[in-house]
Amino acid sequence: MTKDEIVALDRQYNQHPWLSGKVSPLAVARGEGIYFYDCDGKRYADMSCQLSCNNLGFSIVPIQEAIKAQLDRFAYIGPAHAFETKSVLAQKLVQLARGDFAKVFFTLGGSDANEAALNMARTVTGRPKILSRYRSYHGSTLGSGNISGDPRRFALENPAANGFLKFFDPYCYRGGGSAETYLAQLEEQILYEGAEQIAAVFVEPVTGANGVIIPPDGYLQSLRALTKKYGILLVCDEVMAGFGRTGKAFAHQHWGIEPDMITFAKGVTASYMPLGGVLLSKQIADSYQEKVFQFGLTYSGHALACAAGVATLEYYAENAIFERVTEIGKTFAALLAEQKAKHPCVGDARSIGLFGALELVKDRDTKEPLVPYGQPNTTMPRVFAMLRERGFSTYGRENNINITPPLIITEAQLREAFPALDEVLSIIDKELAI
Ligand SMILES: Cc1ncc(COP(=O)(O)O)c(C=O)c1O
């Protein structure tokens, strides 16, 4: 098929997520390493790993081979059965989570992982309310959409499903850097809501889609202590931050805390297959020893996905990928800082490992965002289009350019990609100066 035929059929027959029918999708022909190619042969550096999920790029042969080997045995068997790759993957995940984790429930992605965690939190505690943060995204099913804080929740928000409460993020660039202030506010909110009413606090340990918000030191430790004090469960959503993105298996491990549940997806298979899940602390797993878990999915623990998961985790370990992220993350941080130093439109440059964002402002002194929060605008889509024209593919929300390159990117590839960003930021600088 020609590029135009592919796009025409796509527009006619596919409903794209989070978009109206007025889409102009890129027709992609193939991927190789950290690059993908459109049907005209134009190359794009995948500087966001698609949706911060295609963490190892497009060409990891051992993962492809593992999927084929599983396919030769069986592609699918119902979730009630045991089989090797599901058993091994669950064990590997529990080992990666370290500490007091005991079991895994597999889902197909992040939304249903949070849906399952929500179900468990309410069932185990017998409490109805859930606290989560405004600048968060936890998914687009009814429960996970209501837990989400960013404006995507509005269409999913169910006024009848009350008890989904929001608090403010430790957004140091705008709100100052003191963990104590954020936690004092949250404790007050917990008391006003009735601590005994609250089942769980859901957080992305490092906020992803909403602009890579890194908590100040002490924040997660104090949040853990606060939730324990009131018998509230802590759920870390590691869907985007997990599996080496920050240089650790799970981002919360930077701060030495142990949540009660970890939700994961994306990097567990580096997107070679759709897979997600919930890791359960021993205490929560034990509470289901007698009690029935009232939740299920036909494709829970899909065999091809589990095979991809085992091969992905082995690839991370055998190639010391998490350690290399910490190393190359230093160059990445320096390149982001260079952009901030050079361009007045960059208000803040943040990163941890290969998890980065540039926050764009109209004015550095007032920190007025380049586009107002929560409003449709044409400026940021234009920024991403200009980047794409220059072969730099990424995305972002609000006034942030998120940059989450493949964990295998080399220093030379990083340095080769950044001039496109530099060029586009210069255009924005000029427009703001007029
Ligand atoms: C932190 C976080 N949680 C949950 C989700 C939802 O995952 P999925 O799109 O696989 O349902 C996402 C998706 O981007 C995410 O970034």
PDB file of C-alpha atoms in Angstrom, residues 204-207 215 220 236-238 240-257 262 352 355:
ATOM      1  CA  GLU A 204       3.793   8.389  40.484  1.00  0.00           C
ATOM      2  CA  PRO A 205       7.090   8.481  42.437  1.00  0.00           C
ATOM      3  CA  VAL A 206       8.420  10.640  39.605  1.00  0.00           C
ATOM      4  CA  THR A 207       5.483  12.155  37.729  1.00  0.00           C
ATOM      5  CA  PRO A 215      10.060  14.978  44.438  1.00  0.00           C
ATOM      6  CA  LEU A 220       8.508  10.078  49.621  1.00  0.00           C
ATOM      7  CA  CYS A 236       3.433   3.670  43.655  1.00  0.00           C
ATOM      8  CA  ASP A 237       2.452   3.858  40.005  1.00  0.00           C
ATOM      9  CA  GLU A 238       5.686   2.870  38.262  1.00  0.00           C
ATOM     10  CA  MET A 240       6.258   5.060  33.264  1.00  0.00           C
ATOM     11  CA  ALA A 241       9.028   5.527  35.832  1.00  0.00           C
ATOM     12  CA  GLY A 242       9.783   1.832  36.326  1.00  0.00           C
ATOM     13  CA  PHE A 243      12.265  -0.544  34.677  1.00  0.00           C
ATOM     14  CA  GLY A 244      15.340   1.622  34.514  1.00  0.00           C
ATOM     15  CA  ARG A 245      13.870   4.868  33.228  1.00  0.00           C
ATOM     16  CA  THR A 246      15.335   6.676  36.270  1.00  0.00           C
ATOM     17  CA  GLY A 247      18.358   4.374  36.638  1.00  0.00           C
ATOM     18  CA  LYS A 248      16.729   2.022  39.156  1.00  0.00           C
ATOM     19  CA  ALA A 249      14.362  -0.890  38.712  1.00  0.00           C
ATOM     20  CA  PHE A 250      11.649   1.237  40.313  1.00  0.00           C
ATOM     21  CA  ALA A 251      11.869   5.009  40.842  1.00  0.00           C
ATOM     22  CA  HIS A 252      10.760   4.911  44.488  1.00  0.00           C
ATOM     23  CA  GLN A 253      13.922   2.905  45.262  1.00  0.00           C
ATOM     24  CA  HIS A 254      15.923   6.157  44.935  1.00  0.00           C
ATOM     25  CA  TRP A 255      14.369   7.220  48.223  1.00  0.00           C
ATOM     26  CA  GLY A 256      14.534   3.857  49.997  1.00  0.00           C
ATOM     27  CA  ILE A 257      10.814   3.445  50.624  1.00  0.00           C
ATOM     28  CA  ILE A 262       3.505  -1.142  42.839  1.00  0.00           C
ATOM     29  CA  ILE A 352      16.573  11.775  36.529  1.00  0.00           C
ATOM     30  CA  PHE A 355      13.544  10.736  32.259  1.00  0.00           C
TER      31      PHE A 355
END
